[in-house]
Amino acid sequence: MESTVDCVMQETGGLGLDLILDFRDNDQGFGGTVGDGKGDKAETDPQDDRKHLDHREKIEEEVVGRMDTPCPVKKSVIIRCLAVHGRWITSNTHLQLHPHESLQLAMRSASLCFLFEQTWLLSPKQQGKYLHILEDLMQGLKKKVLKPLVAKRIKLEEVRSALKHLRVSSGGGKIAVLVNNGDEA
């Protein structure tokens, strides 16, 4: 079985990932999304598409894992998956890097950024920066460079009852509700 790093490198043509969003809460499950450095290149060969999907499934299986289990990915694997000038964004406030991991980041000119979810409470200047980051993320989702990890889908009518049964700290990420306006068939 291929390792996560091998799958990522084969999927990105040896470039690595430009961005890794890591929403692990103190090493409890990876709820992030990975985006590659290849952009929106379309594959034309159906055989390549099958290989492409196989690698994506392996990466999601190994990196993302199941939501209710501890994260199987080590920090060194995440760093090795980063491209040159890649960015690792995490919300884990207790993350500590060993000196050799810091050296690996420095040799790739990669950066480690921390996501502070309560940024909205800061000054308007900071809110503007945060809005630009969110705008970039939304453009990535729109172009399908980033893919949200959906753990469970529920109907809008069932949201109230589902929220009653939601575990507070399940490590499963945030809740998003998609409301169709009836335009889609």
Tab-separated table of N, CA and C in Angstrom, residues 45-164:
chain	number	residue	atom	x	y	z
A	45	ASP	N	-8.291	11.584	-20.143
A	45	ASP	CA	-8.282	10.136	-20.236
A	45	ASP	C	-9.098	9.540	-19.088
A	46	PRO	N	-10.134	8.717	-19.379
A	46	PRO	CA	-10.935	8.119	-18.303
A	46	PRO	C	-10.095	7.241	-17.380
A	47	GLN	N	-9.063	6.594	-17.921
A	47	GLN	CA	-8.177	5.772	-17.092
A	47	GLN	C	-7.462	6.645	-16.063
A	48	ASP	N	-7.016	7.834	-16.491
A	48	ASP	CA	-6.375	8.769	-15.567
A	48	ASP	C	-7.356	9.231	-14.504
A	49	ASP	N	-8.627	9.414	-14.894
A	49	ASP	CA	-9.640	9.827	-13.925
A	49	ASP	C	-9.813	8.768	-12.848
A	50	ARG	N	-9.802	7.486	-13.249
A	50	ARG	CA	-9.950	6.420	-12.263
A	50	ARG	C	-8.752	6.400	-11.323
A	51	LYS	N	-7.550	6.567	-11.870
A	51	LYS	CA	-6.353	6.624	-11.026
A	51	LYS	C	-6.445	7.818	-10.086
A	52	HIS	N	-6.885	8.943	-10.646
A	52	HIS	CA	-7.026	10.177	-9.882
A	52	HIS	C	-7.967	9.956	-8.693
A	53	LEU	N	-9.113	9.323	-8.928
A	53	LEU	CA	-10.075	9.078	-7.863
A	53	LEU	C	-9.545	8.074	-6.861
A	54	ASP	N	-8.823	7.038	-7.345
A	54	ASP	CA	-8.254	6.060	-6.426
A	54	ASP	C	-7.300	6.728	-5.451
A	55	HIS	N	-6.442	7.623	-5.967
A	55	HIS	CA	-5.496	8.309	-5.094
A	55	HIS	C	-6.214	9.238	-4.126
A	56	ARG	N	-7.230	9.943	-4.608
A	56	ARG	CA	-7.999	10.831	-3.717
A	56	ARG	C	-8.622	10.022	-2.589
A	57	GLU	N	-9.196	8.853	-2.925
A	57	GLU	CA	-9.811	8.026	-1.895
A	57	GLU	C	-8.774	7.550	-0.888
A	58	LYS	N	-7.581	7.157	-1.368
A	58	LYS	CA	-6.525	6.729	-0.452
A	58	LYS	C	-6.093	7.868	0.457
A	59	ILE	N	-5.929	9.063	-0.135
A	59	ILE	CA	-5.506	10.216	0.662
A	59	ILE	C	-6.562	10.537	1.702
A	60	GLU	N	-7.830	10.567	1.291
A	60	GLU	CA	-8.889	10.876	2.246
A	60	GLU	C	-8.973	9.808	3.319
A	61	GLU	N	-8.795	8.547	2.937
A	61	GLU	CA	-8.871	7.463	3.901
A	61	GLU	C	-7.732	7.553	4.913
A	62	GLU	N	-6.515	7.831	4.424
A	62	GLU	CA	-5.365	7.888	5.314
A	62	GLU	C	-5.279	9.198	6.074
A	63	VAL	N	-5.450	10.325	5.376
A	63	VAL	CA	-5.260	11.625	6.005
A	63	VAL	C	-6.464	12.023	6.825
A	64	VAL	N	-7.636	11.922	6.229
A	64	VAL	CA	-8.836	12.372	6.912
A	64	VAL	C	-9.265	11.358	7.954
A	65	GLY	N	-9.255	10.088	7.600
A	65	GLY	CA	-9.650	9.069	8.555
A	65	GLY	C	-11.126	9.193	8.904
A	66	ARG	N	-11.508	8.525	9.964
A	66	ARG	CA	-12.886	8.645	10.423
A	66	ARG	C	-12.966	9.770	11.431
A	67	MET	N	-14.108	10.428	11.485
A	67	MET	CA	-14.271	11.590	12.350
A	67	MET	C	-14.202	11.241	13.833
A	68	ASP	N	-14.609	10.032	14.215
A	68	ASP	CA	-14.676	9.708	15.634
A	68	ASP	C	-13.428	8.983	16.133
A	69	THR	N	-12.392	8.900	15.326
A	69	THR	CA	-11.158	8.257	15.749
A	69	THR	C	-10.040	9.280	15.799
A	70	PRO	N	-9.006	9.014	16.627
A	70	PRO	CA	-7.871	9.932	16.656
A	70	PRO	C	-7.189	9.993	15.296
A	71	CYS	N	-6.602	11.117	15.002
A	71	CYS	CA	-5.984	11.350	13.700
A	71	CYS	C	-4.768	10.451	13.500
A	72	PRO	N	-4.709	9.695	12.385
A	72	PRO	CA	-3.578	8.819	12.147
A	72	PRO	C	-2.370	9.531	11.541
A	73	VAL	N	-2.503	10.810	11.191
A	73	VAL	CA	-1.441	11.513	10.482
A	73	VAL	C	-0.516	12.220	11.459
A	74	LYS	N	0.773	12.020	11.254
A	74	LYS	CA	1.768	12.685	12.089
A	74	LYS	C	2.122	14.031	11.482
A	75	LYS	N	2.664	14.909	12.313
A	75	LYS	CA	3.052	16.242	11.845
A	75	LYS	C	4.090	16.146	10.743
A	76	SER	N	5.018	15.211	10.865
A	76	SER	CA	6.070	15.094	9.853
A	76	SER	C	5.490	14.707	8.492
A	77	VAL	N	4.422	13.911	8.474
A	77	VAL	CA	3.777	13.530	7.216
A	77	VAL	C	3.109	14.745	6.585
A	78	ILE	N	2.449	15.555	7.406
A	78	ILE	CA	1.811	16.772	6.890
A	78	ILE	C	2.864	17.683	6.277
A	79	ILE	N	3.986	17.846	6.958
A	79	ILE	CA	5.056	18.719	6.461
A	79	ILE	C	5.624	18.178	5.157
A	80	ARG	N	5.803	16.853	5.072
A	80	ARG	CA	6.353	16.259	3.855
A	80	ARG	C	5.392	16.369	2.678
A	81	CYS	N	4.100	16.524	2.944
A	81	CYS	CA	3.105	16.682	1.873
A	81	CYS	C	3.047	18.112	1.350
A	82	LEU	N	3.634	19.065	2.067
A	82	LEU	CA	3.591	20.467	1.642
A	82	LEU	C	4.508	20.710	0.452
A	83	ALA	N	4.086	21.611	-0.412
A	83	ALA	CA	4.914	22.043	-1.542
A	83	ALA	C	5.873	23.130	-1.063
A	84	VAL	N	6.796	23.510	-1.935
A	84	VAL	CA	7.662	24.647	-1.645
A	84	VAL	C	6.762	25.873	-1.512
A	85	HIS	N	6.975	26.659	-0.498
A	85	HIS	CA	6.148	27.824	-0.149
A	85	HIS	C	4.723	27.415	0.215
A	86	GLY	N	4.538	26.176	0.661
A	86	GLY	CA	3.216	25.719	1.072
A	86	GLY	C	2.825	26.319	2.410
A	87	ARG	N	1.568	26.189	2.729
A	87	ARG	CA	1.066	26.757	3.976
A	87	ARG	C	0.234	25.714	4.706
A	88	TRP	N	0.545	25.513	5.976
A	88	TRP	CA	-0.198	24.612	6.851
A	88	TRP	C	-0.963	25.500	7.816
A	89	ILE	N	-2.296	25.493	7.729
A	89	ILE	CA	-3.141	26.315	8.598
A	89	ILE	C	-3.839	25.386	9.576
A	90	THR	N	-3.670	25.656	10.864
A	90	THR	CA	-4.241	24.800	11.890
A	90	THR	C	-4.987	25.617	12.929
A	91	SER	N	-5.971	24.986	13.549
A	91	SER	CA	-6.668	25.617	14.666
A	91	SER	C	-6.269	24.959	15.982
A	92	ASN	N	-5.304	24.064	15.935
A	92	ASN	CA	-4.818	23.373	17.126
A	92	ASN	C	-3.916	24.317	17.921
A	93	THR	N	-4.392	24.761	19.058
A	93	THR	CA	-3.637	25.738	19.854
A	93	THR	C	-2.490	25.107	20.631
A	94	HIS	N	-2.470	23.798	20.730
A	94	HIS	CA	-1.431	23.123	21.511
A	94	HIS	C	-0.378	22.448	20.634
A	95	LEU	N	-0.285	22.869	19.393
A	95	LEU	CA	0.658	22.264	18.458
A	95	LEU	C	2.089	22.653	18.813
A	96	GLN	N	2.955	21.667	18.910
A	96	GLN	CA	4.370	21.913	19.175
A	96	GLN	C	5.185	21.166	18.128
A	97	LEU	N	6.138	21.862	17.534
A	97	LEU	CA	7.003	21.254	16.532
A	97	LEU	C	8.361	20.948	17.139
A	98	HIS	N	8.916	19.820	16.746
A	98	HIS	CA	10.277	19.478	17.141
A	98	HIS	C	11.243	20.265	16.263
A	99	PRO	N	12.485	20.425	16.690
A	99	PRO	CA	13.441	21.189	15.878
A	99	PRO	C	13.599	20.657	14.454
A	100	HIS	N	13.613	19.332	14.282
A	100	HIS	CA	13.772	18.799	12.922
A	100	HIS	C	12.541	19.088	12.060
A	101	GLU	N	11.359	19.181	12.664
A	101	GLU	CA	10.161	19.532	11.899
A	101	GLU	C	10.196	21.004	11.491
A	102	SER	N	10.681	21.852	12.386
A	102	SER	CA	10.844	23.276	12.046
A	102	SER	C	11.849	23.439	10.918
A	103	LEU	N	12.914	22.637	10.951
A	103	LEU	CA	13.924	22.690	9.897
A	103	LEU	C	13.329	22.263	8.554
A	104	GLN	N	12.492	21.212	8.565
A	104	GLN	CA	11.832	20.775	7.331
A	104	GLN	C	10.948	21.879	6.760
A	105	LEU	N	10.213	22.570	7.624
A	105	LEU	CA	9.383	23.692	7.164
A	105	LEU	C	10.245	24.793	6.568
A	106	ALA	N	11.348	25.113	7.236
A	106	ALA	CA	12.233	26.184	6.759
A	106	ALA	C	12.864	25.815	5.422
A	107	MET	N	13.250	24.548	5.249
A	107	MET	CA	13.883	24.127	4.000
A	107	MET	C	12.903	24.169	2.823
A	108	ARG	N	11.619	24.071	3.105
A	108	ARG	CA	10.608	24.164	2.053
A	108	ARG	C	10.106	25.598	1.886
A	109	SER	N	10.594	26.506	2.694
A	109	SER	CA	10.071	27.882	2.754
A	109	SER	C	8.570	27.852	3.002
A	110	ALA	N	8.133	26.858	3.725
A	110	ALA	CA	6.717	26.697	4.045
A	110	ALA	C	6.409	27.445	5.336
A	111	SER	N	5.141	27.646	5.583
A	111	SER	CA	4.764	28.364	6.794
A	111	SER	C	3.664	27.623	7.532
A	112	LEU	N	3.647	27.849	8.824
A	112	LEU	CA	2.630	27.301	9.703
A	112	LEU	C	1.831	28.477	10.231
A	113	CYS	N	0.536	28.462	9.996
A	113	CYS	CA	-0.332	29.558	10.436
A	113	CYS	C	-1.386	28.988	11.377
A	114	PHE	N	-1.785	29.801	12.317
A	114	PHE	CA	-2.815	29.390	13.258
A	114	PHE	C	-4.103	30.130	12.947
A	115	LEU	N	-5.203	29.397	12.897
A	115	LEU	CA	-6.513	29.965	12.623
A	115	LEU	C	-7.180	30.281	13.950
A	116	PHE	N	-7.498	31.527	14.157
A	116	PHE	CA	-8.156	31.978	15.374
A	116	PHE	C	-9.597	32.295	15.020
A	117	GLU	N	-10.507	31.440	15.459
A	117	GLU	CA	-11.897	31.552	15.036
A	117	GLU	C	-12.608	32.769	15.607
A	118	GLN	N	-12.116	33.324	16.687
A	118	GLN	CA	-12.768	34.472	17.306
A	118	GLN	C	-12.227	35.794	16.763
A	119	THR	N	-11.697	35.777	15.560
A	119	THR	CA	-11.132	36.982	14.958
A	119	THR	C	-12.177	38.074	14.808
A	120	TRP	N	-13.434	37.684	14.702
A	120	TRP	CA	-14.501	38.673	14.520
A	120	TRP	C	-14.582	39.635	15.695
A	121	LEU	N	-14.054	39.234	16.837
A	121	LEU	CA	-14.117	40.095	18.019
A	121	LEU	C	-12.994	41.121	18.040
A	122	LEU	N	-12.066	41.021	17.116
A	122	LEU	CA	-10.920	41.924	17.103
A	122	LEU	C	-11.267	43.227	16.392
A	123	SER	N	-10.266	44.022	16.170
A	123	SER	CA	-10.468	45.331	15.540
A	123	SER	C	-10.961	45.186	14.099
A	124	PRO	N	-11.578	46.236	13.555
A	124	PRO	CA	-12.058	46.182	12.163
A	124	PRO	C	-10.940	45.895	11.157
A	125	LYS	N	-9.733	46.353	11.444
A	125	LYS	CA	-8.610	46.076	10.538
A	125	LYS	C	-8.360	44.569	10.455
A	126	GLN	N	-8.366	43.894	11.602
A	126	GLN	CA	-8.153	42.451	11.625
A	126	GLN	C	-9.320	41.723	10.958
A	127	GLN	N	-10.523	42.245	11.138
A	127	GLN	CA	-11.683	41.628	10.505
A	127	GLN	C	-11.555	41.679	8.985
A	128	GLY	N	-11.015	42.782	8.464
A	128	GLY	CA	-10.820	42.907	7.019
A	128	GLY	C	-9.856	41.868	6.485
A	129	LYS	N	-8.755	41.638	7.210
A	129	LYS	CA	-7.794	40.609	6.794
A	129	LYS	C	-8.459	39.237	6.789
A	130	TYR	N	-9.224	38.971	7.844
A	130	TYR	CA	-9.890	37.682	7.966
A	130	TYR	C	-10.911	37.498	6.838
A	131	LEU	N	-11.617	38.568	6.480
A	131	LEU	CA	-12.585	38.490	5.387
A	131	LEU	C	-11.905	38.168	4.061
A	132	HIS	N	-10.707	38.705	3.848
A	132	HIS	CA	-9.968	38.393	2.619
A	132	HIS	C	-9.575	36.918	2.590
A	133	ILE	N	-9.168	36.384	3.726
A	133	ILE	CA	-8.825	34.960	3.801
A	133	ILE	C	-10.063	34.121	3.495
A	134	LEU	N	-11.185	34.472	4.111
A	134	LEU	CA	-12.421	33.730	3.860
A	134	LEU	C	-12.856	33.832	2.400
A	135	GLU	N	-12.661	34.995	1.803
A	135	GLU	CA	-13.009	35.179	0.390
A	135	GLU	C	-12.158	34.267	-0.493
A	136	ASP	N	-10.861	34.167	-0.191
A	136	ASP	CA	-9.983	33.267	-0.947
A	136	ASP	C	-10.425	31.817	-0.786
A	137	LEU	N	-10.806	31.440	0.441
A	137	LEU	CA	-11.278	30.077	0.673
A	137	LEU	C	-12.560	29.800	-0.113
A	138	MET	N	-13.471	30.745	-0.132
A	138	MET	CA	-14.722	30.557	-0.863
A	138	MET	C	-14.477	30.448	-2.368
A	139	GLN	N	-13.512	31.209	-2.887
A	139	GLN	CA	-13.170	31.095	-4.307
A	139	GLN	C	-12.583	29.718	-4.598
A	140	GLY	N	-11.767	29.204	-3.670
A	140	GLY	CA	-11.221	27.860	-3.832
A	140	GLY	C	-12.313	26.806	-3.836
A	141	LEU	N	-13.323	26.978	-2.992
A	141	LEU	CA	-14.451	26.048	-2.985
A	141	LEU	C	-15.255	26.151	-4.273
A	142	LYS	N	-15.437	27.362	-4.759
A	142	LYS	CA	-16.212	27.580	-5.982
A	142	LYS	C	-15.520	26.955	-7.193
A	143	LYS	N	-14.177	27.077	-7.249
A	143	LYS	CA	-13.410	26.518	-8.361
A	143	LYS	C	-13.149	25.027	-8.183
A	144	LYS	N	-13.593	24.474	-7.054
A	144	LYS	CA	-13.422	23.058	-6.705
A	144	LYS	C	-11.956	22.678	-6.525
A	145	VAL	N	-11.142	23.644	-6.103
A	145	VAL	CA	-9.762	23.357	-5.734
A	145	VAL	C	-9.757	22.806	-4.312
A	146	LEU	N	-10.648	23.316	-3.480
A	146	LEU	CA	-10.835	22.834	-2.117
A	146	LEU	C	-12.144	22.065	-2.057
A	147	LYS	N	-12.170	21.047	-1.214
A	147	LYS	CA	-13.378	20.249	-1.091
A	147	LYS	C	-13.710	20.114	0.391
A	148	PRO	N	-14.907	20.548	0.805
A	148	PRO	CA	-15.259	20.400	2.218
A	148	PRO	C	-15.491	18.932	2.552
A	149	LEU	N	-15.177	18.570	3.770
A	149	LEU	CA	-15.392	17.209	4.231
A	149	LEU	C	-16.769	17.154	4.885
A	150	VAL	N	-17.695	16.468	4.246
A	150	VAL	CA	-19.062	16.380	4.746
A	150	VAL	C	-19.197	15.078	5.513
A	151	ALA	N	-19.455	15.179	6.814
A	151	ALA	CA	-19.590	13.991	7.643
A	151	ALA	C	-21.003	13.421	7.562
A	152	LYS	N	-21.992	14.299	7.508
A	152	LYS	CA	-23.378	13.846	7.493
A	152	LYS	C	-24.243	14.926	6.867
A	153	ARG	N	-25.215	14.510	6.069
A	153	ARG	CA	-26.154	15.451	5.454
A	153	ARG	C	-27.513	15.290	6.134
A	154	ILE	N	-28.126	16.426	6.447
A	154	ILE	CA	-29.467	16.397	7.020
A	154	ILE	C	-30.325	17.428	6.298
A	155	LYS	N	-31.625	17.200	6.310
A	155	LYS	CA	-32.551	18.135	5.683
A	155	LYS	C	-32.739	19.334	6.599
A	156	LEU	N	-33.093	20.459	6.012
A	156	LEU	CA	-33.273	21.689	6.770
A	156	LEU	C	-34.337	21.519	7.854
A	157	GLU	N	-35.371	20.762	7.556
A	157	GLU	CA	-36.447	20.553	8.527
A	157	GLU	C	-35.965	19.769	9.746
A	158	GLU	N	-34.908	18.969	9.594
A	158	GLU	CA	-34.423	18.117	10.675
A	158	GLU	C	-33.285	18.746	11.469
A	159	VAL	N	-32.903	19.972	11.136
A	159	VAL	CA	-31.757	20.609	11.787
A	159	VAL	C	-31.971	20.755	13.284
A	160	ARG	N	-33.165	21.180	13.669
A	160	ARG	CA	-33.442	21.407	15.089
A	160	ARG	C	-33.248	20.146	15.922
A	161	SER	N	-33.807	19.044	15.465
A	161	SER	CA	-33.676	17.797	16.221
A	161	SER	C	-32.247	17.263	16.155
A	162	ALA	N	-31.563	17.488	15.042
A	162	ALA	CA	-30.185	17.013	14.916
A	162	ALA	C	-29.249	17.777	15.846
A	163	LEU	N	-29.487	19.071	16.022
A	163	LEU	CA	-28.635	19.861	16.913
A	163	LEU	C	-28.762	19.418	18.362
A	164	LYS	N	-29.916	18.883	18.739
A	164	LYS	CA	-30.098	18.396	20.108
A	164	LYS	C	-29.201	17.194	20.390
